GROMACS .gro file of C-alpha atoms in nm:
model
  338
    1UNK     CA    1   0.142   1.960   0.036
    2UNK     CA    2   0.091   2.247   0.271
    3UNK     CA    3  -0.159   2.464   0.383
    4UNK     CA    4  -0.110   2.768   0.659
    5UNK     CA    5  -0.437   2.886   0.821
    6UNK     CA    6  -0.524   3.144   1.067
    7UNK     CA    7  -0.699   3.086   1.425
    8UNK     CA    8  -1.027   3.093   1.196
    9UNK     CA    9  -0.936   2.811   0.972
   10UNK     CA   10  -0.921   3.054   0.681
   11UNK     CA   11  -0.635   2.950   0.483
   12UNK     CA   12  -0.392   3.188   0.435
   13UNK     CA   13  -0.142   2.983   0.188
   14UNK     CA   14  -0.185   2.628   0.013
   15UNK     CA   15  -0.020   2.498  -0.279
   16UNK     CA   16  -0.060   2.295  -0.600
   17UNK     CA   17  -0.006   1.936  -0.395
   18UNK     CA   18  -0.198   2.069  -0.088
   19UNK     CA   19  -0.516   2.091  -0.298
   20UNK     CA   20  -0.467   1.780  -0.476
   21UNK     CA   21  -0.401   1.571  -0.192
   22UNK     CA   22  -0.728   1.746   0.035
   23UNK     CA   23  -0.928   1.721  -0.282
   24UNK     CA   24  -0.955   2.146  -0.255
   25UNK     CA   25  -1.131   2.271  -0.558
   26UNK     CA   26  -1.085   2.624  -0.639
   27UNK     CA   27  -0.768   2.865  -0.551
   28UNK     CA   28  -0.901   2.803  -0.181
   29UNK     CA   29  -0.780   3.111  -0.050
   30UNK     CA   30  -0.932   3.247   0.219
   31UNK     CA   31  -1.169   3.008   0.247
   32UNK     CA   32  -1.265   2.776   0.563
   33UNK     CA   33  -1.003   2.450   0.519
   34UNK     CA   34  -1.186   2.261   0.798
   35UNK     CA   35  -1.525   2.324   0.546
   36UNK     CA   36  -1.365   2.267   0.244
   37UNK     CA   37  -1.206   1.897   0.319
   38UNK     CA   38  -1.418   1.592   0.332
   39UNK     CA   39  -1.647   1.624   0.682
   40UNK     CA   40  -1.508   1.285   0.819
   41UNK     CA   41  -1.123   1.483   0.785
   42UNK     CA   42  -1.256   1.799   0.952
   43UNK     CA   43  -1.252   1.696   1.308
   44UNK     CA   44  -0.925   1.549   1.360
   45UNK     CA   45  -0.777   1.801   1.167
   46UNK     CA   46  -0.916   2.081   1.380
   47UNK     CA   47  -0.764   1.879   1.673
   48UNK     CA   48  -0.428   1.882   1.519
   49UNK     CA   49  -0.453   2.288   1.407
   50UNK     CA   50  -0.599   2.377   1.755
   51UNK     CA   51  -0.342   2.230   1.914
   52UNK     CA   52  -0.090   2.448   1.723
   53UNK     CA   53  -0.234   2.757   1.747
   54UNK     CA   54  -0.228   2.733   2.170
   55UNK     CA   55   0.040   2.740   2.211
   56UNK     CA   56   0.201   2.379   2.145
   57UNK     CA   57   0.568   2.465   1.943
   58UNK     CA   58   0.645   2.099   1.909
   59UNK     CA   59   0.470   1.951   1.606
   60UNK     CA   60   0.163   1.758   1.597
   61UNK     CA   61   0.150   1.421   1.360
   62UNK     CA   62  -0.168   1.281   1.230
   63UNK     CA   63  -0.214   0.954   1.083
   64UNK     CA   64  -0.573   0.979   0.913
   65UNK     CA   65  -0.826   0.665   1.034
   66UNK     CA   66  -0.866   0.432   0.764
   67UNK     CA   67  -1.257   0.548   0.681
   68UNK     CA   68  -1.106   0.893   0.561
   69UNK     CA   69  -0.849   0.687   0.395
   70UNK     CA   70  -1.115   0.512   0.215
   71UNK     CA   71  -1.313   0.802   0.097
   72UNK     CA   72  -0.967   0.984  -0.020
   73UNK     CA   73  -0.896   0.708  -0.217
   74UNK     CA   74  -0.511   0.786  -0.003
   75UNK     CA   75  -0.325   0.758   0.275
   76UNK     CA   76  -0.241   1.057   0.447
   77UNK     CA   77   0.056   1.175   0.739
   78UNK     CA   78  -0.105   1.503   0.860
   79UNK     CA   79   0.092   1.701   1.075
   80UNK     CA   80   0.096   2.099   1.214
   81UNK     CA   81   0.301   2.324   1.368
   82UNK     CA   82   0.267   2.705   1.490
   83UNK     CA   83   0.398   2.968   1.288
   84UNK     CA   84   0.437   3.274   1.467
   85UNK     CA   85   0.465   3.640   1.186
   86UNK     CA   86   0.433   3.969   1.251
   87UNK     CA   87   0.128   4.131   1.080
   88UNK     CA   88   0.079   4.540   1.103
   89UNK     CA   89   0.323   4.519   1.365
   90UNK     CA   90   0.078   4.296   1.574
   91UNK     CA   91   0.251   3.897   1.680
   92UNK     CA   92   0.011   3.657   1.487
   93UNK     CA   93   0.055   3.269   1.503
   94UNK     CA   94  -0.049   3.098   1.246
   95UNK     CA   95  -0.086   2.708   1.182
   96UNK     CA   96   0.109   2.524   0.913
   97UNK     CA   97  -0.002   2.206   0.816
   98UNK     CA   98   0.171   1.974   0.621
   99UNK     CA   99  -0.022   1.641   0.398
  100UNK     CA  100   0.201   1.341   0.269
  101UNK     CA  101   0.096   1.084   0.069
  102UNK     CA  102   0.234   0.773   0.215
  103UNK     CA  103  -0.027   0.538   0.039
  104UNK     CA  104   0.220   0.270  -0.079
  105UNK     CA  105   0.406   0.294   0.243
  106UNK     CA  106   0.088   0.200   0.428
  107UNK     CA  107  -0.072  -0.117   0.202
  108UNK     CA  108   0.279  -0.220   0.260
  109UNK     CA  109   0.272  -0.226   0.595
  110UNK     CA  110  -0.120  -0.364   0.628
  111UNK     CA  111   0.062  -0.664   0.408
  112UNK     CA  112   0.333  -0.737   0.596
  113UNK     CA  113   0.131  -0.685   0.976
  114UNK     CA  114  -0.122  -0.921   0.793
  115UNK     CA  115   0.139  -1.195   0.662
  116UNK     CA  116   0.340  -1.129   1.024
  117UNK     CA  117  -0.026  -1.215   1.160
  118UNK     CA  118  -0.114  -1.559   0.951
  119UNK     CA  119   0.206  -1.663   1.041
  120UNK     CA  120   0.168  -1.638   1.399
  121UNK     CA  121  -0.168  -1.797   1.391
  122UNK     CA  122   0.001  -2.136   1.194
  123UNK     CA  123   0.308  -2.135   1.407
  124UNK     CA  124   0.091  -2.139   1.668
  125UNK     CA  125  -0.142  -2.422   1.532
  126UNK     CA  126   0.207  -2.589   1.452
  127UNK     CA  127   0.300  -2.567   1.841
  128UNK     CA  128  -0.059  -2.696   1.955
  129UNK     CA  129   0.010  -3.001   1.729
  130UNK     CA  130   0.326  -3.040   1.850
  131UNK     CA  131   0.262  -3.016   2.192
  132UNK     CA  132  -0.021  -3.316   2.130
  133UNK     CA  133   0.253  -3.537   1.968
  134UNK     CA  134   0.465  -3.527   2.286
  135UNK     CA  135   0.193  -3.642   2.504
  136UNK     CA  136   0.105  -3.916   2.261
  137UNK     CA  137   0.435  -4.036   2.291
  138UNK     CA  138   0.489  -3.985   2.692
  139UNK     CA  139   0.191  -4.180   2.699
  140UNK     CA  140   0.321  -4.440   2.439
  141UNK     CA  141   0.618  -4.489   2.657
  142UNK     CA  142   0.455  -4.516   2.958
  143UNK     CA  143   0.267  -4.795   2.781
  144UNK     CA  144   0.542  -4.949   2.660
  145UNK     CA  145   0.732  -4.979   3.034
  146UNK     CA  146   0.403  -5.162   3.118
  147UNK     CA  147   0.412  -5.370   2.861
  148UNK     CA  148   0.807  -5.416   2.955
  149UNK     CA  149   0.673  -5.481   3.300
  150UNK     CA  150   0.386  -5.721   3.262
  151UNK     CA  151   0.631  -5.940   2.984
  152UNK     CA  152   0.855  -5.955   3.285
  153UNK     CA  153   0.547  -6.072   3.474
  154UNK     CA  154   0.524  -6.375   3.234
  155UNK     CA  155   0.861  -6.481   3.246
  156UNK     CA  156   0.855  -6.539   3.552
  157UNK     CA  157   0.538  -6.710   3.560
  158UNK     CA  158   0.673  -6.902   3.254
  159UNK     CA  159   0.974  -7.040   3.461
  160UNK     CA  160   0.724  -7.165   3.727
  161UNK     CA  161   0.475  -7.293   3.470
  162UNK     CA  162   0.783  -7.526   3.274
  163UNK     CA  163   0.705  -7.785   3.519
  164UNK     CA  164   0.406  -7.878   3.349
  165UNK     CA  165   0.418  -7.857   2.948
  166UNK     CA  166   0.074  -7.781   2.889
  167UNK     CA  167   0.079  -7.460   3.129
  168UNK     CA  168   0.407  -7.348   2.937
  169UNK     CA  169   0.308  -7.391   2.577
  170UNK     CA  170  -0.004  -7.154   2.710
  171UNK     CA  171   0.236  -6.957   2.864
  172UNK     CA  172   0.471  -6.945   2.543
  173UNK     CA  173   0.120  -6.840   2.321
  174UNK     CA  174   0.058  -6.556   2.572
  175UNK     CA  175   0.450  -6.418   2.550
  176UNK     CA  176   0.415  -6.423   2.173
  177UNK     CA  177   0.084  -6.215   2.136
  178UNK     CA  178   0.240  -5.978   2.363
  179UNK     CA  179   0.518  -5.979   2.190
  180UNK     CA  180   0.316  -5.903   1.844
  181UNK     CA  181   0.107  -5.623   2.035
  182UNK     CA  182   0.466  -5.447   2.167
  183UNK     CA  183   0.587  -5.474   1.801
  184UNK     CA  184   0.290  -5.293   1.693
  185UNK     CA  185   0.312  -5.059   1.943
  186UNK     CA  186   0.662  -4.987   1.890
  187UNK     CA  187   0.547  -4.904   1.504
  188UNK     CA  188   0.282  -4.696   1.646
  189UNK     CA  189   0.556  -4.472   1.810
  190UNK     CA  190   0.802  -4.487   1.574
  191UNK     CA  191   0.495  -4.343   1.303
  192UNK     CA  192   0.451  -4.069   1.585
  193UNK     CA  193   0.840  -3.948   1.607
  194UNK     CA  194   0.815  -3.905   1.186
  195UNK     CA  195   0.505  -3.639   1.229
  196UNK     CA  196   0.636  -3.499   1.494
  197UNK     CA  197   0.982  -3.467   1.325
  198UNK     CA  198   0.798  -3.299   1.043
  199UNK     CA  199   0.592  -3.090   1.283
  200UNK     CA  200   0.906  -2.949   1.364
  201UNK     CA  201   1.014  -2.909   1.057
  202UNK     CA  202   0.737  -2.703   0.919
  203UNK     CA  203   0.780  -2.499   1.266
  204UNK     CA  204   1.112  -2.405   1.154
  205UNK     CA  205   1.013  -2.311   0.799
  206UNK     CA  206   0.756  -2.113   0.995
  207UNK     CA  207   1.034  -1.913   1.176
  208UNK     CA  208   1.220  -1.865   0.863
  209UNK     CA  209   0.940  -1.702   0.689
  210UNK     CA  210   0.901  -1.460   1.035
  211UNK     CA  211   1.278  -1.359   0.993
  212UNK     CA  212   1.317  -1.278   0.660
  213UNK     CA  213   1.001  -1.043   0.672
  214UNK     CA  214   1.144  -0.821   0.915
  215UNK     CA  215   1.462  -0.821   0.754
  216UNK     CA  216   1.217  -0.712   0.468
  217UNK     CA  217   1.091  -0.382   0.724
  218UNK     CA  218   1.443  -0.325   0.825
  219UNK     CA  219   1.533  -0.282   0.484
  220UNK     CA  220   1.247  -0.055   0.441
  221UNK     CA  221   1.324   0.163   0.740
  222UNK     CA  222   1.684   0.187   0.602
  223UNK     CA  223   1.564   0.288   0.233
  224UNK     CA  224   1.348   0.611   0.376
  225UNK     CA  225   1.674   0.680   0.631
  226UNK     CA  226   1.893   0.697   0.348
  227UNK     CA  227   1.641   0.950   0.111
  228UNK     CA  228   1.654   1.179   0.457
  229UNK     CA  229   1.990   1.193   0.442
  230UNK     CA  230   2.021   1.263   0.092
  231UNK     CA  231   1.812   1.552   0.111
  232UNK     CA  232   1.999   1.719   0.406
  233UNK     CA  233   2.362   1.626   0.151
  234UNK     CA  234   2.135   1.849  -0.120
  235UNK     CA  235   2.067   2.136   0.137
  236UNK     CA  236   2.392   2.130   0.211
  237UNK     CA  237   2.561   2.116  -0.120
  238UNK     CA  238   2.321   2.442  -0.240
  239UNK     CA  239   2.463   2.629   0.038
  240UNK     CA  240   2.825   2.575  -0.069
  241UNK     CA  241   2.730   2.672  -0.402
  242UNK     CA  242   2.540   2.971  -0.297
  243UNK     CA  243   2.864   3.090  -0.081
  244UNK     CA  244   3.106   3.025  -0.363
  245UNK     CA  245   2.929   3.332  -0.568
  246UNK     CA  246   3.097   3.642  -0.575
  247UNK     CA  247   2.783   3.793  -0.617
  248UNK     CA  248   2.606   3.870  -0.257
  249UNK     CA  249   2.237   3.724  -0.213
  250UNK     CA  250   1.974   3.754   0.027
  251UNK     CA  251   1.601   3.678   0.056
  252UNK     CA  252   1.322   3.831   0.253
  253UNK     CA  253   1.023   3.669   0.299
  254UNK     CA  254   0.655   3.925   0.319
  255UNK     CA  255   0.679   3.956   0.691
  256UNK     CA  256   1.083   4.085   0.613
  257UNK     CA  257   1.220   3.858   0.777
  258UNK     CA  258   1.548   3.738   0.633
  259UNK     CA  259   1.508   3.343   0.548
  260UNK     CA  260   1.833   3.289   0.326
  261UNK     CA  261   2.157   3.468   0.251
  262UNK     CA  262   2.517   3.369   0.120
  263UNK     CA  263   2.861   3.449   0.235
  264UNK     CA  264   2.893   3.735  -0.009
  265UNK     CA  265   2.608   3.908   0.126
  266UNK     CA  266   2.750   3.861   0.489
  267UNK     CA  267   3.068   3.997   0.427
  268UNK     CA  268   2.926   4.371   0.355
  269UNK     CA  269   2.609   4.370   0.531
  270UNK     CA  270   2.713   4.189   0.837
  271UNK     CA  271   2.772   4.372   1.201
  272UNK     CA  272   2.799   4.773   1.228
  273UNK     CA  273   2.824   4.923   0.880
  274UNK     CA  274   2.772   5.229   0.769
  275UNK     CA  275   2.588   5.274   0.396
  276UNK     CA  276   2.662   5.589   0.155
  277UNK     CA  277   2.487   5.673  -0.148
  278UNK     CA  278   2.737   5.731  -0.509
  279UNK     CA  279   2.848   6.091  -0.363
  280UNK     CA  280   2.965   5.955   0.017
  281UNK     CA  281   2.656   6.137   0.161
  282UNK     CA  282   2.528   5.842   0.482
  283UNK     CA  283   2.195   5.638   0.416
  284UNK     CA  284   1.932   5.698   0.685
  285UNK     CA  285   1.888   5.335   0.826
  286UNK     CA  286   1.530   5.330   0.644
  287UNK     CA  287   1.642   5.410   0.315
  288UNK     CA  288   1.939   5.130   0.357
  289UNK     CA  289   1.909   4.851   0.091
  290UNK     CA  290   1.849   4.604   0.351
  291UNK     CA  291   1.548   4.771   0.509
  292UNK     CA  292   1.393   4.884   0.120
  293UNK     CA  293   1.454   4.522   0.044
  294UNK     CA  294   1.273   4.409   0.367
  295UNK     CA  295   0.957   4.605   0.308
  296UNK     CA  296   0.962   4.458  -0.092
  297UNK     CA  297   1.035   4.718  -0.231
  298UNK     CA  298   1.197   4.692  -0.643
  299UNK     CA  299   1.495   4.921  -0.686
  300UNK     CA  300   1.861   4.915  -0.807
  301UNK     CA  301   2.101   5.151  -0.700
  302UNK     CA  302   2.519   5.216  -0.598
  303UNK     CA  303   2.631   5.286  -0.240
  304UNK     CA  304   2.934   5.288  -0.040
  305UNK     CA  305   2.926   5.032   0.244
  306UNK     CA  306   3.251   5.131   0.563
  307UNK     CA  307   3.308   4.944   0.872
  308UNK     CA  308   3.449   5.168   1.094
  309UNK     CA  309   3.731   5.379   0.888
  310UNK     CA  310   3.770   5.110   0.668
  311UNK     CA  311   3.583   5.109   0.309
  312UNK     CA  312   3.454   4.772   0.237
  313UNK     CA  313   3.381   4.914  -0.150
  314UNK     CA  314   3.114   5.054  -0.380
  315UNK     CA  315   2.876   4.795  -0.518
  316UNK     CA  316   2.567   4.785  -0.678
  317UNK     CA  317   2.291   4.697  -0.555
  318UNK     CA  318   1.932   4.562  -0.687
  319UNK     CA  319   1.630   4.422  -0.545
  320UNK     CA  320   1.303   4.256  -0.724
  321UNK     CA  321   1.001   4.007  -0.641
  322UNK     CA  322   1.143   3.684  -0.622
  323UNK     CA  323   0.930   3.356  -0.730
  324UNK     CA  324   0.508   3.397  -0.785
  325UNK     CA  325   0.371   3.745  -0.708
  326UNK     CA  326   0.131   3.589  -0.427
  327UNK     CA  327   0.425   3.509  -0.226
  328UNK     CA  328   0.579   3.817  -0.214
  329UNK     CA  329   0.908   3.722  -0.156
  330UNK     CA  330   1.245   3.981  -0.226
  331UNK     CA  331   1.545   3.910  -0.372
  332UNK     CA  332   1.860   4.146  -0.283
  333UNK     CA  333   2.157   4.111  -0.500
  334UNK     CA  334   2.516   4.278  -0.431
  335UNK     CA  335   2.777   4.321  -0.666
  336UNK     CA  336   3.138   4.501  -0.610
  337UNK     CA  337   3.223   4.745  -0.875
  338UNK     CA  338   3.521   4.892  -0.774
   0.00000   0.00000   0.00000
């Protein structure tokens, strides 16, 4: 949508999807935009309009909080940008402001900065774990060398104690039970490396999940990269079409300013020319097609157009509103006859 409105807020211009997507009732002309939006919209979208209209020629970008979201029942991309037109020969700048509807674009991204966020949160739960498991089993091994150490112990002591059989069939029952208790221990941290090999498992199903969500966004980003080029290959292609007409073209907007015109228009009107009416008599520069044209003015007439001593040709010329009547736009047609 857009909407252009003066340093008062009063809106000079909106169309059909501006309305819709500000939830403007009415034709809305004239009438205060900041007052006619919802009140929790008016104040950053003064900010972004006053910001234009001093000055500012880059454009301003708003992304509307999520409370005005809420009551729109939409998410919107505001931005604005300064529009400088001549009025009654007096320089007036103007604010344009543009409103997309990127709705689906944003619950998308809540989803996937919500799903990128849960994810986080378990791999990080999945580290905490894992980092548990390894001191378990540093301390495991630590009790295992002790256990190595004091079995040593009792060997030794068993080799002293074979002189008597009584002190080495106690000494044999001791060896066994620690024997039995390293066993079980040894169980114990063989249990421990399985979790901990699954921890690390489910860590690395984690980090799968994290990479093919922002292969996801990337394929996003490319998606809306491609439809911008697209629309530039359209621009382009229109002009090519427009230039392959014989018949010349050119638009004026109110202010007279010329906003679009093909190669057959440039040919004749382009540089010093001079313009004759059907007899050869010269055109004051006022009464030139062009200039009628600019002020939107409806006429059709022949004249001869020279450059220098040379005679470009005779060619008729017409000019009428082009598109609604509230947007007072000229067309200016030119067509060789001879």
């Amino acid at each position: 949508g857009v909407v252009v409105v003066d340093r008062s807020y009063d809106i000079r211009a909106i169309n059909v999807a501006g309305r819709r997507l500000l939830d403007i009732r009415g034709a809305g002309l004239g009438d205060d935009l900041i007052h006619q939006v919802t009140p929790t919209l008016g104040a950053p979208l003064r900010s972004v309009i006053d910001k234009a209209l001093n000055g500012d020629m880059t454009q301003t970008t708003l992304q509307v909080p999520p409370d005005v979201a809420h009551e729109l029942g939409r998410d919107l991309a505001i931005s604005c940008s300064p529009v400088p037109v001549e009025v009654a020969g007096d320089s007036v700048v103007l604010a344009q402001v543009e409103i997309t509807d990127v709705t689906e674009f944003a619950k998308h991204q809540r989803q996937l900065e919500a799903e990128h966020g849960q994810l986080e949160s378990e791999r990080d739960q999945l580290q905490d774990r894992a980092g548990e498991a390894r001191v378990a089993v540093r301390e495991l091994r630590h009790a295992n060398d002790a256990m190595a150490a004091e079995l040593g112990r009792l060997r030794a002591e068993n080799e002293q104690l074979q002189l008597a059989h009584e002190e080495v069939q106690a000494a044999a029952e001791e060896i066994e039970t620690l024997n039995e208790e390293q066993q079980a221990a040894n169980e114990e941290l063989e249990t421990l490396n399985e979790e901990l090999q699954a921890t690390v498992e489910e860590l690395n199903t984690t980090n799968d999940d994290l990479q093919a969500r922002s292969v996801e966004l990337q394929e996003s980003t490319s998606t809306m990269d491609r439809h911008t080029r697209q629309s530039d290959s359209d621009r382009a292609r229109l002009e090519r079409v427009l230039d392959s007409l014989e018949t010349g073209l050119a638009l004026f907007d109110p202010e007279g300013q010329l906003t679009v015109a093909n190669a057959g228009y440039r040919d004749v009107f382009d540089g010093a020319v001079e313009v004759l009416d059907e007899s050869g008599s010269p055109l004051a520069d006022e009464t030139a097609p062009s200039a009628r044209a600019m002020r939107g003015e409806a006429f059709q007439s022949r004249v001869q157009v020279r450059r220098g001593r040379r005679k470009l040709g005779t060619f008729d010329v017409r000019a009428a509103a082009f598109g609604p009547d509230d947007e007072g736009f000229t067309l200016l047609s030119v067509r060789r006859v001879d």
